[in-house]
Tab-separated table of C-alpha atoms in Angstrom:
chain	number	residue	atom	x	y	z
P	1020	MET	CA	-0.262	-0.164	0.231
P	1021	LEU	CA	1.106	3.426	-0.814
P	1022	ALA	CA	2.265	5.952	1.973
P	1023	GLN	CA	-0.366	8.478	3.262
P	1024	PRO	CA	0.350	11.872	2.674
P	1025	ASP	CA	1.863	13.539	5.911
P	1026	MET	CA	-0.665	16.279	6.504
P	1027	PHE	CA	1.897	18.070	8.593
P	1028	ALA	CA	4.089	18.745	5.656
P	1029	PRO	CA	4.269	22.135	4.251
P	1030	ARG	CA	1.647	22.851	1.210
P	1031	ARG	CA	3.764	22.851	-1.969
P	1032	ALA	CA	3.012	26.305	-4.440
P	1033	LEU	CA	0.744	26.135	-6.782
P	1034	ASP	CA	2.148	24.110	-9.907
P	1035	ALA	CA	5.805	23.923	-8.232
P	1036	VAL	CA	7.960	21.520	-9.529
P	1037	ALA	CA	10.670	19.070	-7.981
P	1038	VAL	CA	14.122	20.062	-8.411
P	1039	ASP	CA	17.869	19.227	-7.252
P	1040	ASP	CA	21.187	20.342	-7.556
P	1041	THR	CA	21.813	18.578	-10.751
P	1042	VAL	CA	18.598	19.835	-12.404
P	1043	ASN	CA	19.902	23.344	-11.414
P	1044	ALA	CA	23.245	23.004	-13.070
P	1045	ALA	CA	21.527	21.742	-16.303
P	1046	ILE	CA	18.966	25.189	-16.606
P	1047	ALA	CA	22.277	27.641	-15.400
P	1048	GLN	CA	24.382	25.703	-17.807
P	1049	GLY	CA	21.553	26.014	-20.590
P	1050	ALA	CA	21.427	22.423	-21.437
P	1051	TRP	CA	18.733	20.985	-24.074
P	1052	PHE	CA	15.281	20.190	-22.401
P	1053	ALA	CA	13.392	17.164	-24.311
P	1054	PHE	CA	9.779	17.009	-23.248
P	1055	SER	CA	8.152	13.794	-23.488
P	1056	LEU	CA	4.448	14.405	-24.424
P	1057	SER	CA	2.384	10.529	-24.318
P	1058	GLY	CA	-0.834	12.620	-25.177
P	1059	GLY	CA	-1.769	12.091	-21.264
P	1060	LYS	CA	-2.756	14.225	-18.247
P	1061	ASP	CA	0.507	14.083	-16.616
P	1062	SER	CA	2.709	14.724	-19.087
P	1063	ALA	CA	0.861	17.975	-20.433
P	1064	ALA	CA	0.503	19.394	-16.867
P	1065	LEU	CA	4.063	18.528	-15.606
P	1066	SER	CA	5.609	19.926	-19.211
P	1067	LEU	CA	3.881	23.331	-18.557
P	1068	ALA	CA	4.829	23.586	-14.835
P	1069	ALA	CA	8.337	22.900	-15.883
P	1070	MET	CA	8.473	25.152	-18.431
P	1071	ARG	CA	7.188	27.875	-16.354
P	1072	HIS	CA	9.831	26.945	-14.107
P	1073	LEU	CA	12.233	26.970	-16.242
P	1074	ASP	CA	10.979	30.641	-17.865
P	1075	ALA	CA	11.700	31.800	-14.347
P	1076	ALA	CA	15.026	30.559	-14.065
P	1077	GLY	CA	15.988	32.522	-17.460
P	1078	HIS	CA	16.481	29.175	-19.427
P	1079	PRO	CA	16.039	29.799	-23.154
P	1080	ARG	CA	13.128	28.513	-25.034
P	1081	GLU	CA	15.117	27.742	-28.197
P	1082	ARG	CA	16.685	24.678	-26.140
P	1083	ARG	CA	13.381	23.146	-26.003
P	1084	ILE	CA	11.693	20.543	-27.644
P	1085	ALA	CA	8.551	18.142	-27.458
P	1086	ILE	CA	9.354	14.525	-28.416
P	1087	HIS	CA	6.685	12.020	-29.085
P	1088	ALA	CA	7.149	8.387	-29.683
P	1089	ASP	CA	4.068	7.101	-31.775
P	1090	LEU	CA	3.223	3.674	-31.330
P	1091	GLY	CA	0.900	3.652	-33.851
P	1092	ARG	CA	-2.079	1.239	-34.283
P	1093	ALA	CA	-1.912	0.938	-30.556
P	1094	GLU	CA	-2.426	4.061	-29.712
P	1095	TRP	CA	-5.806	5.923	-29.630
P	1096	GLN	CA	-6.901	7.494	-32.410
P	1097	SER	CA	-7.196	10.848	-31.148
P	1098	THR	CA	-3.639	10.584	-29.347
P	1099	PRO	CA	-1.721	12.160	-32.113
P	1100	GLY	CA	-3.739	15.024	-32.337
P	1101	VAL	CA	-3.913	15.856	-28.654
P	1102	VAL	CA	-0.099	15.517	-28.757
P	1103	GLU	CA	0.020	18.195	-31.564
P	1104	ARG	CA	-2.177	20.694	-29.955
P	1105	THR	CA	-0.427	20.353	-26.340
P	1106	ALA	CA	2.933	20.973	-28.095
P	1107	ALA	CA	1.978	24.015	-29.758
P	1108	ALA	CA	-0.280	25.337	-26.608
P	1109	LEU	CA	3.018	25.297	-24.320
P	1110	GLY	CA	4.750	26.818	-27.365
P	1111	LEU	CA	7.629	23.738	-28.187
P	1112	PRO	CA	8.493	22.447	-31.790
P	1113	LEU	CA	7.139	18.900	-31.542
P	1114	THR	CA	9.331	15.938	-33.013
P	1115	ILE	CA	7.327	12.317	-33.534
P	1116	VAL	CA	9.381	9.329	-33.729
P	1117	ARG	CA	8.263	5.833	-34.514
P	1118	ARG	CA	10.318	2.491	-34.665
P	1119	ALA	CA	11.928	1.475	-37.769
P	1120	ALA	CA	10.714	-2.280	-37.374
P	1121	GLY	CA	7.170	-1.228	-36.921
P	1122	ASP	CA	4.249	-0.305	-34.781
P	1123	LEU	CA	3.243	-2.231	-31.363
P	1124	VAL	CA	0.942	-4.355	-33.189
P	1125	ASP	CA	3.439	-5.229	-35.555
P	1126	ARG	CA	5.767	-6.030	-32.571
P	1127	TRP	CA	3.031	-8.110	-31.080
P	1128	GLU	CA	2.521	-10.109	-34.519
P	1129	VAL	CA	6.132	-10.642	-34.985
P	1130	ARG	CA	6.780	-12.136	-31.640
P	1131	PHE	CA	4.190	-15.080	-31.778
P	1132	ARG	CA	5.835	-15.871	-35.631
P	1133	ASN	CA	9.129	-16.316	-34.191
P	1134	GLY	CA	7.519	-18.077	-31.067
P	1135	LYS	CA	5.812	-20.450	-33.096
P	1136	ALA	CA	9.226	-20.716	-35.541
P	1137	ARG	CA	11.175	-21.605	-32.000
P	1138	TYR	CA	8.499	-24.212	-31.139
P	1139	GLU	CA	8.321	-25.685	-34.712
P	1140	ASP	CA	12.240	-26.113	-34.395
P	1141	LEU	CA	11.955	-27.301	-30.490
P	1142	SER	CA	13.876	-24.285	-29.468
P	1143	THR	CA	11.372	-23.807	-26.818
P	1144	TYR	CA	9.473	-25.951	-24.693
P	1145	ASN	CA	6.314	-24.159	-24.446
P	1146	LEU	CA	4.225	-22.297	-27.046
P	1147	ILE	CA	5.151	-18.357	-26.399
P	1148	GLY	CA	2.413	-15.920	-27.424
P	1149	PRO	CA	2.274	-12.792	-28.587
P	1150	TRP	CA	1.423	-10.041	-25.953
P	1151	SER	CA	3.703	-8.029	-24.087
P	1152	GLN	CA	3.808	-8.711	-20.130
P	1153	ALA	CA	4.630	-7.163	-16.911
P	1154	ASN	CA	8.311	-7.600	-17.456
P	1155	LYS	CA	8.452	-7.462	-20.915
P	1156	ARG	CA	6.591	-3.834	-21.700
P	1157	PHE	CA	7.697	-3.484	-25.202
P	1158	CYS	CA	5.578	0.211	-25.576
P	1159	THR	CA	8.161	1.672	-22.790
P	1160	SER	CA	11.136	-0.452	-23.462
P	1161	GLU	CA	11.638	-1.002	-27.767
P	1162	LEU	CA	8.672	1.646	-28.844
P	1163	LYS	CA	9.317	4.545	-26.559
P	1164	ALA	CA	12.645	4.468	-24.567
P	1165	GLN	CA	14.602	2.987	-27.126
P	1166	VAL	CA	13.048	5.318	-30.036
P	1167	ILE	CA	13.290	8.622	-28.195
P	1168	GLY	CA	16.835	8.151	-26.514
P	1169	PRO	CA	18.934	7.128	-29.443
P	1170	HIS	CA	17.301	10.251	-31.534
P	1171	LEU	CA	17.698	12.510	-28.985
P	1172	SER	CA	21.756	11.574	-28.502
P	1173	ARG	CA	22.131	11.487	-32.281
P	1174	THR	CA	20.085	15.031	-33.022
P	1175	LEU	CA	21.793	16.656	-29.927
P	1176	ARG	CA	25.335	15.038	-29.823
P	1177	GLY	CA	27.755	16.900	-27.754
P	1178	GLU	CA	25.053	18.450	-25.456
P	1179	THR	CA	23.899	17.864	-22.268
P	1180	ILE	CA	20.138	16.490	-22.940
P	1181	VAL	CA	17.603	16.466	-20.071
P	1182	GLN	CA	14.518	14.411	-20.691
P	1183	VAL	CA	11.133	15.548	-19.222
P	1184	VAL	CA	9.206	12.681	-17.781
P	1185	GLY	CA	5.888	13.044	-16.076
P	1186	ILE	CA	6.361	9.710	-13.623
P	1187	ARG	CA	4.465	10.592	-10.303
P	1188	ARG	CA	5.071	8.537	-7.092
P	1189	GLU	CA	1.515	8.048	-6.378
P	1190	GLU	CA	1.006	6.111	-9.402
P	1191	SER	CA	1.853	2.828	-7.706
P	1192	THR	CA	4.153	1.472	-5.183
P	1193	GLY	CA	7.000	0.593	-8.330
P	1194	ARG	CA	7.046	4.268	-8.616
P	1195	LYS	CA	7.012	5.506	-5.099
P	1196	ALA	CA	11.037	5.548	-4.976
P	1197	THR	CA	11.318	7.355	-8.112
P	1198	PRO	CA	14.304	10.191	-7.839
P	1199	ILE	CA	13.908	13.846	-8.910
P	1200	SER	CA	16.300	13.338	-11.254
P	1201	LYS	CA	19.125	10.844	-12.312
P	1202	ALA	CA	21.502	10.247	-14.879
P	1203	ASP	CA	20.738	8.312	-18.102
P	1204	ASN	CA	23.612	6.633	-19.594
P	1205	ARG	CA	21.586	4.128	-21.958
P	1206	TYR	CA	22.392	5.962	-25.192
P	1207	ALA	CA	25.422	8.099	-24.258
P	1208	GLU	CA	27.744	6.253	-22.041
P	1209	LEU	CA	29.867	8.228	-19.753
P	1210	GLY	CA	33.093	9.703	-21.169
P	1211	ASN	CA	31.747	9.461	-24.622
P	1212	ARG	CA	33.858	11.224	-27.321
P	1213	HIS	CA	31.238	13.324	-28.194
P	1214	GLY	CA	30.912	14.508	-24.520
P	1215	THR	CA	26.757	13.747	-24.652
P	1216	ARG	CA	25.527	13.380	-21.681
P	1217	MET	CA	22.040	12.669	-20.981
P	1218	MET	CA	19.679	12.862	-17.593
P	1219	LEU	CA	15.936	12.261	-16.753
P	1220	TRP	CA	13.961	14.708	-15.061
P	1221	HIS	CA	10.860	13.889	-13.172
P	1222	PRO	CA	9.680	17.397	-12.118
P	1223	GLY	CA	6.095	15.982	-10.633
P	1224	VAL	CA	6.993	13.177	-8.586
P	1225	GLU	CA	5.146	14.785	-5.799
P	1226	TRP	CA	2.166	15.854	-7.442
P	1227	SER	CA	-1.290	13.730	-6.815
P	1228	ALA	CA	-4.018	13.523	-9.271
P	1229	GLU	CA	-5.869	16.241	-7.721
P	1230	GLU	CA	-3.069	18.568	-8.361
P	1231	ILE	CA	-2.804	17.214	-12.602
P	1232	PHE	CA	-6.631	17.830	-12.984
P	1233	SER	CA	-6.463	21.113	-11.280
P	1234	CYS	CA	-3.591	22.327	-13.357
P	1235	HIS	CA	-4.877	21.306	-16.752
P	1236	ALA	CA	-8.369	23.286	-15.640
P	1237	ARG	CA	-6.820	26.262	-14.431
P	1238	HIS	CA	-4.391	26.610	-17.518
P	1239	GLY	CA	-7.249	25.594	-20.030
P	1240	LEU	CA	-5.140	22.342	-21.033
P	1241	GLU	CA	-6.923	20.000	-23.240
P	1242	LEU	CA	-7.357	16.260	-21.872
P	1243	HIS	CA	-7.847	13.382	-23.849
P	1244	GLU	CA	-10.947	11.989	-24.581
P	1245	ALA	CA	-9.997	8.754	-22.864
P	1246	TYR	CA	-10.570	10.643	-19.447
P	1247	THR	CA	-13.478	13.142	-20.453
P	1248	ALA	CA	-15.225	11.234	-22.641
P	1249	HIS	CA	-15.001	7.414	-21.618
P	1250	GLY	CA	-14.197	7.624	-18.006
P	1251	SER	CA	-10.707	5.900	-18.011
P	1252	SER	CA	-8.341	6.386	-15.412
P	1253	ARG	CA	-5.163	6.571	-17.214
P	1254	LEU	CA	-3.689	7.026	-20.721
P	1255	SER	CA	-1.522	4.321	-22.428
P	1256	CYS	CA	-2.116	1.880	-25.673
P	1257	ALA	CA	-5.675	2.127	-26.469
P	1258	PHE	CA	-5.606	-1.601	-25.048
P	1259	CYS	CA	-3.132	-2.130	-22.416
P	1260	VAL	CA	-2.226	-5.422	-21.156
P	1261	LEU	CA	-1.822	-3.685	-17.736
P	1262	ALA	CA	-5.000	-2.071	-18.204
P	1263	SER	CA	-8.112	-2.585	-15.599
P	1264	ILE	CA	-11.273	-3.898	-16.643
P	1265	GLY	CA	-12.862	-0.441	-16.167
P	1266	ASP	CA	-9.947	1.225	-18.394
P	1267	LEU	CA	-10.586	-1.728	-21.373
P	1268	ARG	CA	-13.988	-0.917	-21.369
P	1269	ALA	CA	-13.585	2.571	-21.815
P	1270	ALA	CA	-11.185	1.685	-24.741
P	1271	ALA	CA	-13.646	-0.558	-26.013
P	1272	SER	CA	-16.536	2.318	-26.126
P	1273	ALA	CA	-14.470	4.736	-28.373
P	1274	VAL	CA	-15.616	3.985	-32.453
P	1275	GLY	CA	-12.046	5.224	-33.287
P	1276	ASN	CA	-10.632	2.122	-31.305
P	1277	ARG	CA	-12.866	-0.428	-32.553
P	1278	ALA	CA	-10.832	-1.765	-35.725
P	1279	LEU	CA	-8.226	-2.015	-33.144
P	1280	TYR	CA	-10.250	-4.167	-31.040
P	1281	LEU	CA	-11.378	-6.505	-33.440
P	1282	HIS	CA	-7.794	-7.020	-34.767
P	1283	LEU	CA	-6.460	-7.868	-31.591
P	1284	VAL	CA	-9.595	-10.256	-30.735
P	1285	GLU	CA	-8.774	-12.006	-33.784
P	1286	MET	CA	-4.940	-12.321	-32.765
P	1287	GLU	CA	-6.454	-14.015	-29.475
P	1288	ALA	CA	-8.456	-16.259	-31.012
P	1289	ASN	CA	-5.728	-17.569	-33.444
P	1290	SER	CA	-3.043	-17.704	-31.165
P	1291	THR	CA	-5.147	-19.403	-28.399
P	1292	PHE	CA	-3.570	-16.219	-25.833
P	1293	SER	CA	-5.547	-14.355	-23.877
P	1294	PHE	CA	-4.070	-10.716	-24.100
P	1295	GLN	CA	-4.083	-10.431	-20.241
P	1296	PRO	CA	-3.019	-13.511	-18.316
P	1297	ASP	CA	-6.058	-13.748	-16.743
P	1298	ARG	CA	-8.750	-11.901	-19.170
P	1299	TRP	CA	-9.915	-12.380	-22.665
P	1300	LEU	CA	-9.788	-9.167	-24.415
P	1301	GLY	CA	-12.740	-10.660	-26.470
P	1302	ASP	CA	-15.036	-10.637	-22.915
P	1303	VAL	CA	-14.575	-7.114	-22.424
P	1304	ALA	CA	-17.076	-5.725	-25.178
P	1305	PRO	CA	-18.644	-9.092	-26.433
P	1306	ASP	CA	-21.568	-7.119	-28.149
P	1307	LEU	CA	-19.134	-5.886	-30.591
P	1308	LEU	CA	-17.709	-9.078	-31.695
P	1309	PRO	CA	-19.364	-10.563	-35.726
P	1310	PRO	CA	-20.506	-14.072	-35.074
P	1311	SER	CA	-17.561	-15.381	-36.985
P	1312	LEU	CA	-15.035	-13.837	-34.528
P	1313	ALA	CA	-17.213	-14.984	-31.422
P	1314	SER	CA	-17.408	-18.272	-32.783
P	1315	ASP	CA	-13.517	-18.191	-33.232
P	1316	LEU	CA	-12.584	-16.492	-30.074
P	1317	ALA	CA	-14.704	-19.559	-28.580
P	1318	ARG	CA	-12.591	-21.872	-30.333
P	1319	GLY	CA	-9.378	-20.235	-29.435
P	1320	LYS	CA	-10.433	-20.616	-26.073
P	1321	ARG	CA	-11.111	-24.266	-25.852
P	1322	ASP	CA	-7.734	-24.851	-27.866
P	1323	ALA	CA	-5.951	-22.504	-25.057
P	1324	GLU	CA	-7.219	-24.865	-22.403
P	1325	ARG	CA	-6.352	-27.934	-24.216
P	1326	ARG	CA	-2.425	-26.885	-24.604
P	1327	ARG	CA	-2.548	-25.670	-21.253
P	1328	SER	CA	-3.206	-29.142	-20.337
P	1329	ILE	CA	-0.942	-30.565	-22.437
P	1330	GLU	CA	1.960	-28.444	-21.499
P	1331	GLU	CA	1.359	-29.084	-17.764
P	1332	GLY	CA	1.427	-32.750	-18.288
P	1333	MET	CA	5.074	-32.430	-20.121
P	1334	PRO	CA	7.885	-33.591	-17.993
P	1335	ALA	CA	8.478	-30.969	-15.104
P	1336	GLY	CA	12.306	-31.491	-14.899
P	1337	LEU	CA	12.482	-30.394	-18.415
P	1338	ARG	CA	10.739	-27.061	-18.048
P	1339	TYR	CA	12.334	-23.666	-19.473
P	1340	VAL	CA	15.440	-22.170	-16.758
P	1341	LYS	CA	18.180	-19.862	-17.677
P	1342	GLY	CA	20.577	-21.863	-19.260
P	1343	TRP	CA	18.031	-24.277	-21.117
P	1344	PRO	CA	18.070	-27.203	-21.614
P	1345	GLN	CA	19.680	-28.407	-18.475
P	1346	ARG	CA	19.544	-31.872	-19.414
P	1347	MET	CA	19.031	-34.719	-21.858
P	1348	PRO	CA	15.725	-36.163	-21.666
P	1349	THR	CA	14.975	-39.912	-20.942
P	1350	MET	CA	13.425	-41.954	-23.911
P	1351	ASP	CA	9.703	-42.288	-21.739
P	1352	GLU	CA	10.162	-38.239	-21.552
P	1353	ALA	CA	10.763	-37.871	-25.257
P	1354	LYS	CA	7.980	-39.861	-26.096
P	1355	LEU	CA	6.035	-37.774	-24.039
P	1356	ILE	CA	7.419	-34.441	-25.517
P	1357	ALA	CA	6.908	-35.517	-29.147
P	1358	GLY	CA	3.060	-36.588	-28.336
P	1359	ALA	CA	2.513	-33.836	-26.316
P	1360	ARG	CA	3.680	-31.154	-29.298
P	1361	ARG	CA	1.778	-32.941	-32.024
P	1362	SER	CA	-1.712	-31.194	-31.203
P	1363	ILE	CA	0.080	-28.032	-30.780
P	1364	LEU	CA	1.738	-28.257	-33.937
P	1365	LEU	CA	-1.468	-29.206	-35.844
P	1366	ARG	CA	-3.559	-26.251	-34.263
P	1367	HIS	CA	-0.841	-23.866	-35.793
P	1368	ASN	CA	0.062	-25.356	-39.036
P	1369	LEU	CA	3.553	-26.024	-38.303
P	1370	ASP	CA	5.675	-28.828	-39.115
P	1371	ASP	CA	6.512	-31.703	-36.659
P	1372	ARG	CA	9.980	-32.057	-37.250
P	1373	PHE	CA	10.579	-34.364	-34.137
P	1374	PRO	CA	7.578	-36.636	-34.143
P	1375	THR	CA	8.952	-39.740	-32.270
P	1376	GLY	CA	10.772	-39.992	-28.953
P	1377	ARG	CA	14.276	-40.621	-30.800
P	1378	HIS	CA	13.956	-37.318	-32.974
P	1379	VAL	CA	13.510	-35.294	-29.752
P	1380	ILE	CA	16.368	-36.888	-28.091
P	1381	GLU	CA	18.519	-35.556	-31.100
P	1382	ARG	CA	17.138	-32.426	-31.154
P	1383	PHE	CA	18.116	-32.153	-27.273
P	1384	GLY	CA	21.384	-33.296	-28.156
P	1385	GLN	CA	21.890	-30.597	-30.493
P	1386	LEU	CA	20.444	-27.868	-28.403
P	1387	MET	CA	23.146	-28.924	-25.861
P	1388	ALA	CA	26.115	-29.270	-27.909
P	1389	GLU	CA	24.916	-25.423	-29.119
P	1390	LYS	CA	25.107	-24.347	-25.680
P	1391	GLU	CA	28.446	-26.041	-24.828
P	1392	ARG	CA	29.760	-23.897	-27.746
P	1393	ARG	CA	28.227	-21.007	-26.573
P	1394	LEU	CA	29.774	-20.855	-23.626
P	1395	ALA	CA	32.920	-21.512	-24.470
P	1396	ALA	CA	33.159	-18.633	-26.679
């Protein structure tokens, strides 16, 4: 549970941002400030407050930009427009960056395609689904940080770059220890030959949601339709793998998200993996599904149960752990693996390259030899 606010703590001045010596030094040195805009309430309000702080400190506006990582089809359709209007209201030039290899939906599709190929090749023990997970949040890593960071380090080479990010400690237990600022050496290593320095600034770590909404109201900042028209508690992808049932329903209620919703449900049906570990996206708004897709989803659910039952019956001692495989299977175990894989391979139209216990043992031998070569390299 999050700590309760201290009622005896001095009240923060209206729109005051959190700063430390590192941020103050960057301001005094005329560093570049890059404001990450997501379209959400936090990034807009905290960017405005940070802009006002920089103005008061005499920081030159020509050394500030806004940047947005476009997630493509996974975004609410209204998000790009909100981002553009917010940047204009802040008086910031806007740069939009995108992952060259495709959007977030592409990333999910490629992940499942690669997962099937690895399963067919018996390079994995269980079939891997398409979706992001709490510890594999492709949106925040591959499609945001790993696109924004390299762009800034490349285009502002040799500069000190402060990326302004709207993270608040109140949001979750995982963020309650968020620092005011920290060095970011991921895309500009310490001592790099260009002299580029990068850091993150979280000016609103101490703000509450009430203060965020108040800032929007007082300054006439636009609020995304996710909040105003659909009652969402937060803005992320239109459909987030970490979203609450309420936020998923809010997203499904937006006409602009309808095509994406149906596409993701189709992916659930075809992959036999639910969008969230304990929730099928197709169950969020079943009235939106055409009969054919509802039928496909029902079949996908049945096949998911069958797949889980089959995989649970496979030899537990051979399950994936770091450095897999740890040992060779016995012949009885190998026969069990070959038989278990058969129906899963058939369900996904994959070749059965290792149909017998002998084939499975031979493949494990290859995998063990490959592992030894990697360790020796």
